[in-house]
Tab-separated table of C-alpha atoms in Angstrom:
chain	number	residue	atom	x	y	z
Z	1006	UNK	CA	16.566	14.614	13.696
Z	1007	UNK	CA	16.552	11.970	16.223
Z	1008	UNK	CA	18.802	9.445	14.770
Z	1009	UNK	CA	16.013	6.327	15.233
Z	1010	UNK	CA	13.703	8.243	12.663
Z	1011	UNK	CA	14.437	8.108	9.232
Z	1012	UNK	CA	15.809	11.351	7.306
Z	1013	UNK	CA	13.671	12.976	4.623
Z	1014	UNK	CA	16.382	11.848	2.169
Z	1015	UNK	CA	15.307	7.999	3.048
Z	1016	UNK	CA	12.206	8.775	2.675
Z	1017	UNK	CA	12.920	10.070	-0.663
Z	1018	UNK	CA	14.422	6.596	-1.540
Z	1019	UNK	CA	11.235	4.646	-0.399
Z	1020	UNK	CA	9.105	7.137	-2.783
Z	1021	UNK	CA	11.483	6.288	-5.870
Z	1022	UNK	CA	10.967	2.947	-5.170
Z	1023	UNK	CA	7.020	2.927	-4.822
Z	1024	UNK	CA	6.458	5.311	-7.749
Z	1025	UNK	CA	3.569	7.211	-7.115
Z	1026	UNK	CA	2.146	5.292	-3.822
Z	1027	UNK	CA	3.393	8.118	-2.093
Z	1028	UNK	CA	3.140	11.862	-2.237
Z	1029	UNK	CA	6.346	11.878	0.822
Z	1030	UNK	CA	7.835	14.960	-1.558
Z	1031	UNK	CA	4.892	16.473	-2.580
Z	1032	UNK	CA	2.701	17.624	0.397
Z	1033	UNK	CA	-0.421	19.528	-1.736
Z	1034	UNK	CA	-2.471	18.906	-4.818
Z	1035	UNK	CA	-1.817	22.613	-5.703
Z	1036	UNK	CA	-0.216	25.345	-3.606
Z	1037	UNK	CA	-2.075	26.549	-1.032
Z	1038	UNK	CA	-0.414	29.734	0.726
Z	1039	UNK	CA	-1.020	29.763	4.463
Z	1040	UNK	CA	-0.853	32.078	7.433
Z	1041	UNK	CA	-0.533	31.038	10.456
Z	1042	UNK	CA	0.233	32.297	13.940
Z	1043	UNK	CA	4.385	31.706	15.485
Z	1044	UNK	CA	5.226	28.776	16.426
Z	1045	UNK	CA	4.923	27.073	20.008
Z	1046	UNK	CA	7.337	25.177	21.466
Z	1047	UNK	CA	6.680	22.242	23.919
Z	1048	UNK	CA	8.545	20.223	25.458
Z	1049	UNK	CA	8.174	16.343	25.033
Z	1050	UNK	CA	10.589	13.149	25.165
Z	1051	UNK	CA	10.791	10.827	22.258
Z	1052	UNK	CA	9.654	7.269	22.323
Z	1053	UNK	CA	12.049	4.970	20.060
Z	1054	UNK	CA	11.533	3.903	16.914
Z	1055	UNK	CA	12.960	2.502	14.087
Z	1056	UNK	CA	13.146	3.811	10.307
Z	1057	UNK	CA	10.561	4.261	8.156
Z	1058	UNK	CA	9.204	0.484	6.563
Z	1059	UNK	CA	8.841	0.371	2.946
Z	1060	UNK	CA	5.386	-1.342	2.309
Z	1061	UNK	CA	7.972	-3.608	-0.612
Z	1062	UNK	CA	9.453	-5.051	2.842
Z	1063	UNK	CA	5.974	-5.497	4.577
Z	1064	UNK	CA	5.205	-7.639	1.765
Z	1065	UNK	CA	1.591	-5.792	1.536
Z	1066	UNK	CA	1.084	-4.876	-2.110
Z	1067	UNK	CA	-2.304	-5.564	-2.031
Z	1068	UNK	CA	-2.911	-2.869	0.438
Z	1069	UNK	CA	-0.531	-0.541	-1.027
Z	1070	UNK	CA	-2.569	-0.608	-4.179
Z	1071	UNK	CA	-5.622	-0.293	-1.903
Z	1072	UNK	CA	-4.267	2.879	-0.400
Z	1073	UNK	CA	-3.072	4.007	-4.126
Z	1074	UNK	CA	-6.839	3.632	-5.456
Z	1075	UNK	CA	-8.209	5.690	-2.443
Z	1076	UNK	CA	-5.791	8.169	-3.393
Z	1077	UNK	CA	-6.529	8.143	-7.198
Z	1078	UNK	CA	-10.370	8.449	-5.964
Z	1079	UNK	CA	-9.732	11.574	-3.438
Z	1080	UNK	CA	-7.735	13.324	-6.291
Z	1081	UNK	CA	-10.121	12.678	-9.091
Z	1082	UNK	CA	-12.889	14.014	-7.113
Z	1083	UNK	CA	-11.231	16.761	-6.275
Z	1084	UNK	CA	-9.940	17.985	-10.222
Z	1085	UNK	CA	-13.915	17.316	-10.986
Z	1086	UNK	CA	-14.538	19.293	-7.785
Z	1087	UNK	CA	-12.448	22.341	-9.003
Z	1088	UNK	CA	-13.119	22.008	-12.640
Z	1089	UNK	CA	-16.877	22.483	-11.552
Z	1090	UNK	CA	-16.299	25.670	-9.000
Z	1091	UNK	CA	-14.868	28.938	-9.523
Z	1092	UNK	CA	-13.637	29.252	-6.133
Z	1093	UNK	CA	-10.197	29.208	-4.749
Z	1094	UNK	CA	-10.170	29.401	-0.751
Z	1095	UNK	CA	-7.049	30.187	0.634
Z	1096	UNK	CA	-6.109	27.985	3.781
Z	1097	UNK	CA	-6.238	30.014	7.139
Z	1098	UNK	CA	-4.854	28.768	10.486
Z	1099	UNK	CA	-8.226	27.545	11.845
Z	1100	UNK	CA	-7.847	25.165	8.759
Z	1101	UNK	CA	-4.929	23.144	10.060
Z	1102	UNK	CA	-6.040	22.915	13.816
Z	1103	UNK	CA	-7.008	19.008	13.093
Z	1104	UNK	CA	-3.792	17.975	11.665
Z	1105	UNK	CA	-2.003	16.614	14.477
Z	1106	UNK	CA	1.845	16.769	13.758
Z	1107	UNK	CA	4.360	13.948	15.075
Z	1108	UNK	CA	8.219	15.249	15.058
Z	1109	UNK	CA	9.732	12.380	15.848
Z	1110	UNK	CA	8.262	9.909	13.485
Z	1111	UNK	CA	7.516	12.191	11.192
Z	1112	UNK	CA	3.359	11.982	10.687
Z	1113	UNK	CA	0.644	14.064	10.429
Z	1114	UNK	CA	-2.763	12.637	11.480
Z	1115	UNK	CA	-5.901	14.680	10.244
Z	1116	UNK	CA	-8.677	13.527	13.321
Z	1117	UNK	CA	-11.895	13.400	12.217
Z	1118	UNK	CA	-14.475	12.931	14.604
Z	1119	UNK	CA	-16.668	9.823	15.162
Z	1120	UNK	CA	-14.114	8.152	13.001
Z	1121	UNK	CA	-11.809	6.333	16.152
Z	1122	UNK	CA	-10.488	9.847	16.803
Z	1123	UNK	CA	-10.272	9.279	20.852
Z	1124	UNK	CA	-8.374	6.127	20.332
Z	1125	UNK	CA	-6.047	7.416	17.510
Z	1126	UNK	CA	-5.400	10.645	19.852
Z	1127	UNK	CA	-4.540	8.352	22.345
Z	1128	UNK	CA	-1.973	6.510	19.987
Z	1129	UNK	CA	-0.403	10.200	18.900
Z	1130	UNK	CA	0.282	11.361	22.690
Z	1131	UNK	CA	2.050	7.923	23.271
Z	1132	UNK	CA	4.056	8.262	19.493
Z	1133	UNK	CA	5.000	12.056	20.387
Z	1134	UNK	CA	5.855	11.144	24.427
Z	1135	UNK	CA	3.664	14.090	25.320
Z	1136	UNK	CA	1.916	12.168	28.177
Z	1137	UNK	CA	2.786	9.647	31.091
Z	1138	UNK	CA	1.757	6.618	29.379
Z	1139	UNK	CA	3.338	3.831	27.004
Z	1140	UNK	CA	-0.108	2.301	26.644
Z	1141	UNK	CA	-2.849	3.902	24.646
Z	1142	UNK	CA	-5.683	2.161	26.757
Z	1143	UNK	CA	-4.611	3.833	29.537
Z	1144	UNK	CA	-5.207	7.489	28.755
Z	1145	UNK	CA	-8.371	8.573	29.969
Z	1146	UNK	CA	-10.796	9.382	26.886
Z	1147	UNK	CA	-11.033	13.590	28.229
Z	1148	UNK	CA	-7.918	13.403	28.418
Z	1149	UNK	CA	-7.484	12.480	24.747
Z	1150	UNK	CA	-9.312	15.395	23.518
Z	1151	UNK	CA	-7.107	18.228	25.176
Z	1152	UNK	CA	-5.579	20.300	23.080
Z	1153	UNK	CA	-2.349	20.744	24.821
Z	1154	UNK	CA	-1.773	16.929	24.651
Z	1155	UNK	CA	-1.093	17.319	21.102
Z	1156	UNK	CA	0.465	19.934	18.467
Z	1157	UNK	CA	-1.271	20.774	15.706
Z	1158	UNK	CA	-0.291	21.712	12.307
Z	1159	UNK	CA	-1.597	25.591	12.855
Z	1160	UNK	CA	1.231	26.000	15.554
Z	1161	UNK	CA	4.181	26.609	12.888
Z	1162	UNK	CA	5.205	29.208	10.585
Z	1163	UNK	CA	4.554	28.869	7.075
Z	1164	UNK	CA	8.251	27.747	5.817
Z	1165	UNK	CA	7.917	24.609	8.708
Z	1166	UNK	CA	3.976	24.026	7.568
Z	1167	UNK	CA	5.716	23.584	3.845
Z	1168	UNK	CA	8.250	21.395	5.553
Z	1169	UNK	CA	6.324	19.207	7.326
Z	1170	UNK	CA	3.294	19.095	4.531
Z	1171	UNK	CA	6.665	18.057	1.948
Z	1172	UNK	CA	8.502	15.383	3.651
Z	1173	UNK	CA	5.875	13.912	6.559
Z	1174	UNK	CA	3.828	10.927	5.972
Z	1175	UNK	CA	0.059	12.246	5.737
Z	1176	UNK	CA	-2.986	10.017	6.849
Z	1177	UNK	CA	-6.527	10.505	7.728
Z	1178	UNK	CA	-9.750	8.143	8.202
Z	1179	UNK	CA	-13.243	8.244	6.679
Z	1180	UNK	CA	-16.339	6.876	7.706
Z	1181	UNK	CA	-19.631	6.713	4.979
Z	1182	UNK	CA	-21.050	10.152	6.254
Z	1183	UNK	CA	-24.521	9.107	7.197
Z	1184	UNK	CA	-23.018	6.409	9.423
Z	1185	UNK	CA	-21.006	8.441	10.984
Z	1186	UNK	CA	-23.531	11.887	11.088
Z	1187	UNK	CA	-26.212	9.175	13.461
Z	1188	UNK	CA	-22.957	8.436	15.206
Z	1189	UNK	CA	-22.703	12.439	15.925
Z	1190	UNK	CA	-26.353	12.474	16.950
Z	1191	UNK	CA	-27.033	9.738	19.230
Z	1192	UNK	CA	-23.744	10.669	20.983
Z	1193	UNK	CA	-24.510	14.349	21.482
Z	1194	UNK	CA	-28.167	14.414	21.814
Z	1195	UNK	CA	-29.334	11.261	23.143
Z	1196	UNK	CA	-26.790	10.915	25.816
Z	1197	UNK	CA	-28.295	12.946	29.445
Z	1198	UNK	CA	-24.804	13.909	30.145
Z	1199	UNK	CA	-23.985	15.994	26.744
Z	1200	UNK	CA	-25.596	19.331	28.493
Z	1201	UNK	CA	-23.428	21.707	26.800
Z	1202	UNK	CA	-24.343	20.132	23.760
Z	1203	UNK	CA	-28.138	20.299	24.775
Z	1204	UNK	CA	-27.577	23.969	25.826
Z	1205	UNK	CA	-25.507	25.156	22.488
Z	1206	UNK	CA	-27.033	23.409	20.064
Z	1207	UNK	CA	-30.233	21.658	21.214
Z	1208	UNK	CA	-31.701	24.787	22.647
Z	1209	UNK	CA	-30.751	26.271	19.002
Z	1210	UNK	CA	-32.490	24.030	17.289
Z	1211	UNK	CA	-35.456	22.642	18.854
Z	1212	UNK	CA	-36.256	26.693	18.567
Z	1213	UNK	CA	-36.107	26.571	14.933
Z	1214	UNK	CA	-37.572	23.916	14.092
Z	1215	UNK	CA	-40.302	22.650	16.526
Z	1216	UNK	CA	-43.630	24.124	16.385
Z	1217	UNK	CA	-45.196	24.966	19.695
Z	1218	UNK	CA	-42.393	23.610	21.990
Z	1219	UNK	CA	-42.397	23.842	25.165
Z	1220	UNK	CA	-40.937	26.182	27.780
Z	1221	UNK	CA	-38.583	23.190	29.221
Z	1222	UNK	CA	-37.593	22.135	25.650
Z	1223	UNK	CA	-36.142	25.475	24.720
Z	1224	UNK	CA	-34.249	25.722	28.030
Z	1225	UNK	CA	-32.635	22.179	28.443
Z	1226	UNK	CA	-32.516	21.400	24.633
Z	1227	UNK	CA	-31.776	17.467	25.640
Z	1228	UNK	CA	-34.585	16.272	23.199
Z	1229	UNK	CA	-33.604	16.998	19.793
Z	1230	UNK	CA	-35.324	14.726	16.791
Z	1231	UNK	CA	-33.308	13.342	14.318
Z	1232	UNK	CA	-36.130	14.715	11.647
Z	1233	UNK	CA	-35.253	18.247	13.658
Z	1234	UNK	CA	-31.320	17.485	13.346
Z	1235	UNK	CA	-31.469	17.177	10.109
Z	1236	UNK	CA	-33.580	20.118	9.192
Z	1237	UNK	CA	-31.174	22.404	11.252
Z	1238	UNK	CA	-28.021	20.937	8.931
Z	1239	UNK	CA	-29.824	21.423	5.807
Z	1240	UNK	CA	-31.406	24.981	6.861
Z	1241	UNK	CA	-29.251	27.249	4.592
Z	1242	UNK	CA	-28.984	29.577	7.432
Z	1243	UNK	CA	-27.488	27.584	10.086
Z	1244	UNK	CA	-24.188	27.929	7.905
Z	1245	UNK	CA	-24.843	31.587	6.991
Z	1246	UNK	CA	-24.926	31.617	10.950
Z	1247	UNK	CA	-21.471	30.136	11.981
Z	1248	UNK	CA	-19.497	26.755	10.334
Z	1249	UNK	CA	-20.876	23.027	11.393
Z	1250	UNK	CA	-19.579	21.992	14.384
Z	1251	UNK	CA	-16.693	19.406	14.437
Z	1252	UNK	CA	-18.635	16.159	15.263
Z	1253	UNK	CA	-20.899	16.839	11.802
Z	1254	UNK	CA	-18.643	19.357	10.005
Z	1255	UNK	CA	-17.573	17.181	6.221
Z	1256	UNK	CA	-14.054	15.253	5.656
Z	1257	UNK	CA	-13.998	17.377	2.963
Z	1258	UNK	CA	-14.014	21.023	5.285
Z	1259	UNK	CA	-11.819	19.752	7.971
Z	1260	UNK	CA	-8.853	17.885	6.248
Z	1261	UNK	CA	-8.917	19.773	2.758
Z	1262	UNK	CA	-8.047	17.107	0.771
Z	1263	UNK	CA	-7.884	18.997	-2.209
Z	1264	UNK	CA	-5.343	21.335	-0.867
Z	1265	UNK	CA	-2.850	18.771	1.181
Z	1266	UNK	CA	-2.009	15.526	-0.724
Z	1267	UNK	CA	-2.868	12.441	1.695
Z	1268	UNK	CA	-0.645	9.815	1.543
Z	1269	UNK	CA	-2.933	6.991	3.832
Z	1270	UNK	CA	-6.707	7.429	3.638
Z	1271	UNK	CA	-7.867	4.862	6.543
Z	1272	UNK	CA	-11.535	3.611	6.348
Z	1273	UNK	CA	-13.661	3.056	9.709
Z	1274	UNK	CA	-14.823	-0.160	8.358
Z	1275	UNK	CA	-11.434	-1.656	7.607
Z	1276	UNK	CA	-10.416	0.304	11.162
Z	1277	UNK	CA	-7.791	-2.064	12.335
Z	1278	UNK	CA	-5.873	-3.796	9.505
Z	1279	UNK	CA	-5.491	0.158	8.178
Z	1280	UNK	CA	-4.382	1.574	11.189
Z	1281	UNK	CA	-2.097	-1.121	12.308
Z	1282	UNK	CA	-0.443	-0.652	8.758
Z	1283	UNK	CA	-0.211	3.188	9.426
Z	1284	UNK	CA	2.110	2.227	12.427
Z	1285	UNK	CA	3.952	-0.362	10.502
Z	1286	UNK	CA	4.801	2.136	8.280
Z	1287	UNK	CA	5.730	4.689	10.847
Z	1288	UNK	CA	8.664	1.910	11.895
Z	1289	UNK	CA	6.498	0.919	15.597
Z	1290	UNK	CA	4.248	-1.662	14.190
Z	1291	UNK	CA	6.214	-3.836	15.903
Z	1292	UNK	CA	5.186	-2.601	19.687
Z	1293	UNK	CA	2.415	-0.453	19.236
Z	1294	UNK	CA	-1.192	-1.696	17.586
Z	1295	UNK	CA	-3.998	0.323	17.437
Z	1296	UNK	CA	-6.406	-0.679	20.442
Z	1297	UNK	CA	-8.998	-3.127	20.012
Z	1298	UNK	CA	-12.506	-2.241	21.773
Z	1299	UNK	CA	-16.501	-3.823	22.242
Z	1300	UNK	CA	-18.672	-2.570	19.013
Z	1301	UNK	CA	-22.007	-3.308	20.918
Z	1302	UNK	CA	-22.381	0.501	20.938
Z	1303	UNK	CA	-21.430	1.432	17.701
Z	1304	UNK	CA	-23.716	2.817	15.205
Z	1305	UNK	CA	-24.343	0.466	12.373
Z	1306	UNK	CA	-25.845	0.420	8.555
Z	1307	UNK	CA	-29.179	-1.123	10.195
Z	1308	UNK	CA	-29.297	1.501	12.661
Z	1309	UNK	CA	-28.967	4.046	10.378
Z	1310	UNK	CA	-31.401	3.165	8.093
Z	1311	UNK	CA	-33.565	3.034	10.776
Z	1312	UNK	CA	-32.958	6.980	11.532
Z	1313	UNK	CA	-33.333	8.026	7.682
Z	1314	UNK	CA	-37.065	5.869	7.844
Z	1315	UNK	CA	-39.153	9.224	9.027
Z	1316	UNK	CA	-36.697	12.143	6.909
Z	1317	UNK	CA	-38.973	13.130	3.581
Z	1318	UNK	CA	-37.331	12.350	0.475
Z	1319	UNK	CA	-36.734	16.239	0.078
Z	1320	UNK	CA	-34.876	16.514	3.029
Z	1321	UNK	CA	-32.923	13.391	2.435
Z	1322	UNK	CA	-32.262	15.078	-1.247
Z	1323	UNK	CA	-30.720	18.477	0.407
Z	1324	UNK	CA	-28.516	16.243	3.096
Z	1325	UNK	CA	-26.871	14.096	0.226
Z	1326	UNK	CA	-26.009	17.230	-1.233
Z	1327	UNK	CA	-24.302	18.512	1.873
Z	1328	UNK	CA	-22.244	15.622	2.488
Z	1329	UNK	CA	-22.046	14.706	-1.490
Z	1330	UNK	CA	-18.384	15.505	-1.839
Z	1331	UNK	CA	-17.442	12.969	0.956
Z	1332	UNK	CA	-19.821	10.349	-0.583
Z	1333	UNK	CA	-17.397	10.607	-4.084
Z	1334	UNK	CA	-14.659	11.559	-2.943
Z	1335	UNK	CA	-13.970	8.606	-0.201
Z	1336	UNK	CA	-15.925	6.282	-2.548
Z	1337	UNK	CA	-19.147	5.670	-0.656
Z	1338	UNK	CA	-21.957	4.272	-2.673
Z	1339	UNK	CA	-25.402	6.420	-2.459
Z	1340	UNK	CA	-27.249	4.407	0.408
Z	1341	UNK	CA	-29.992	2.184	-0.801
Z	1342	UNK	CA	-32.117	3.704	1.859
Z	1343	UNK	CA	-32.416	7.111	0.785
Z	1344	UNK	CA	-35.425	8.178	-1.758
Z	1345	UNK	CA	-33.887	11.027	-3.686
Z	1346	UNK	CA	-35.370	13.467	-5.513
């Protein structure tokens, strides 16, 4: 262990002393067994740091209990969740490819996205020294998003998932899921240069769902309808078919809160103040912030209301129920917009 980061045995200390704010030596809700493929090793350098901060010496124990009720929330959502359904799904490596693992500051980052995910990406290659740069800002947004840039939690064995599930500090960050499902659709199908988008998914579903379209519809796909969006995520067999991609796929599916025990859930509408005390907590709050950026473009309550204005009450019915678990489970109120069945 690099000597700047602090051991799991004084990490163990700053649990006693918080009680139950943090899960440090208990990575899952309940076991989950996982197999995954070996290991792979790459080489990075390690940016400095200093030891883990208790949030007792931040003097924040407003937002510790913050972070302590989102917690309570996930986990009582998730023992209603299980005392509801019969199924037990075992974890499989494709599960853990958006946990993004830290070594030397010991963090795990599950990236959700249209939830900052570009910009905390960026902040992960400059925590793991991975890339050229000390500055977040300065990493190029494609470059962000490639894979090798980052390990993920799917590239270890089992005994070092166990490991690093046990003793690392866990965080993630929600968005209200309507918000951020417009977000997903005005960004990949209302946007001319998204073609592969328009090609793999438009194509896919202006054919099932638009009556009489048109030659040039079905082969450039770059018109999609929200109304026709959201038919296509509620059409029961677009998940027969293959799993939602990424960009609309639920919290819930890609993080598995139920099965690993999040010790930071971050909220896109507290974005900053949450992520900077993420890093303060890390022990580089003091040199690295989470980048600040223009939110002309971002997709807001209004808009979104706006969007749900033309989808039938039925449809808006079947949707909730789709994304109902990350509603509850993240605390997000039913939108006063919708007319539900």
């Amino acid at each position: 262990i690099h000597p700047s980061v602090a051991s799991v045995k004084e990490r163990s200390g700053i649990c006693k002393q918080l009680g139950s704010f943090f899960s440090c030596l208990g990575g899952r809700l309940w076991p989950s067994w996982l197999w995954v493929w070996p290991s792979v090793n790459m080489p990075h350098t390690v940016l400095s740091s200093g030891p883990l901060v208790s949030p007792l010496q931040l003097d924040l124990s407003n937002t510790a209990v913050l972070h302590q009720m989102r917690r309570d929330q996930v986990t009582d959502t998730c023992r209603a969740s299980s005392a509801m359904s019969r199924k037990r799904r075992v974890l499989t490596p494709n599960d853990l490819k958006h946990l993004v693992v830290d070594e030397d500051h010991e963090l795990i980052y599950c990236y959700v996205p249209k939830v900052a995910c570009t910009n905390w990406k960026r902040l992960m290659m400059v925590l793991t020294g991975r890339g050229k740069y000390s500055d977040p800002m300065e990493i190029p947004a494609n470059e962000a998003h490639v894979s090798a840039n980052l390990k993920t939690l799917n590239q270890y064995s089992i005994p070092e998932i166990n490991h690093r599930l046990k003793s690392y500090m866990k965080f993630l960050f929600v968005r209200e899921p309507f918000e951020r499902l417009v977000s997903a659709y005005r960004n990949k199908f209302t946007q001319k240069y998204n073609t592969s988008f328009h090609k793999r998914y438009g194509t896919k579903i202006i054919k099932r769902q638009r009556k009489n379209a048109t030659q040039e519809a079905l082969r450039k796909g770059d018109d999609v309808k929200f109304e026709e969006f959201v038919a296509y995520l509620i059409d029961p067999h677009t998940q027969r078919e293959e799993p939602f991609n990424e960009h609309w796929q639920t919290v819930y599916s890609l993080c598995h809160p139920c099965h690993i025990h999040y010790d930071l859930v971050g909220k896109y509408e507290t974005l900053e103040e949450d992520s900077n005390y993420v890093l303060q907590l890390a022990g580089v709050g003091s040199y690295l912030k989470f980048p600040t950026y223009a939110k002309s473009t971002r997709t807001t309550d209004e808009m979104t209301t706006e969007f749900f204005q033309n989808i039938s009450s039925e449809h808006q019915t079947q949707l909730y129920e789709v994304y109902k678990l990350d509603f509850l489970m993240f605390n997000y109120s039913v939108p006063s917009y919708l007319k539900l069945e």
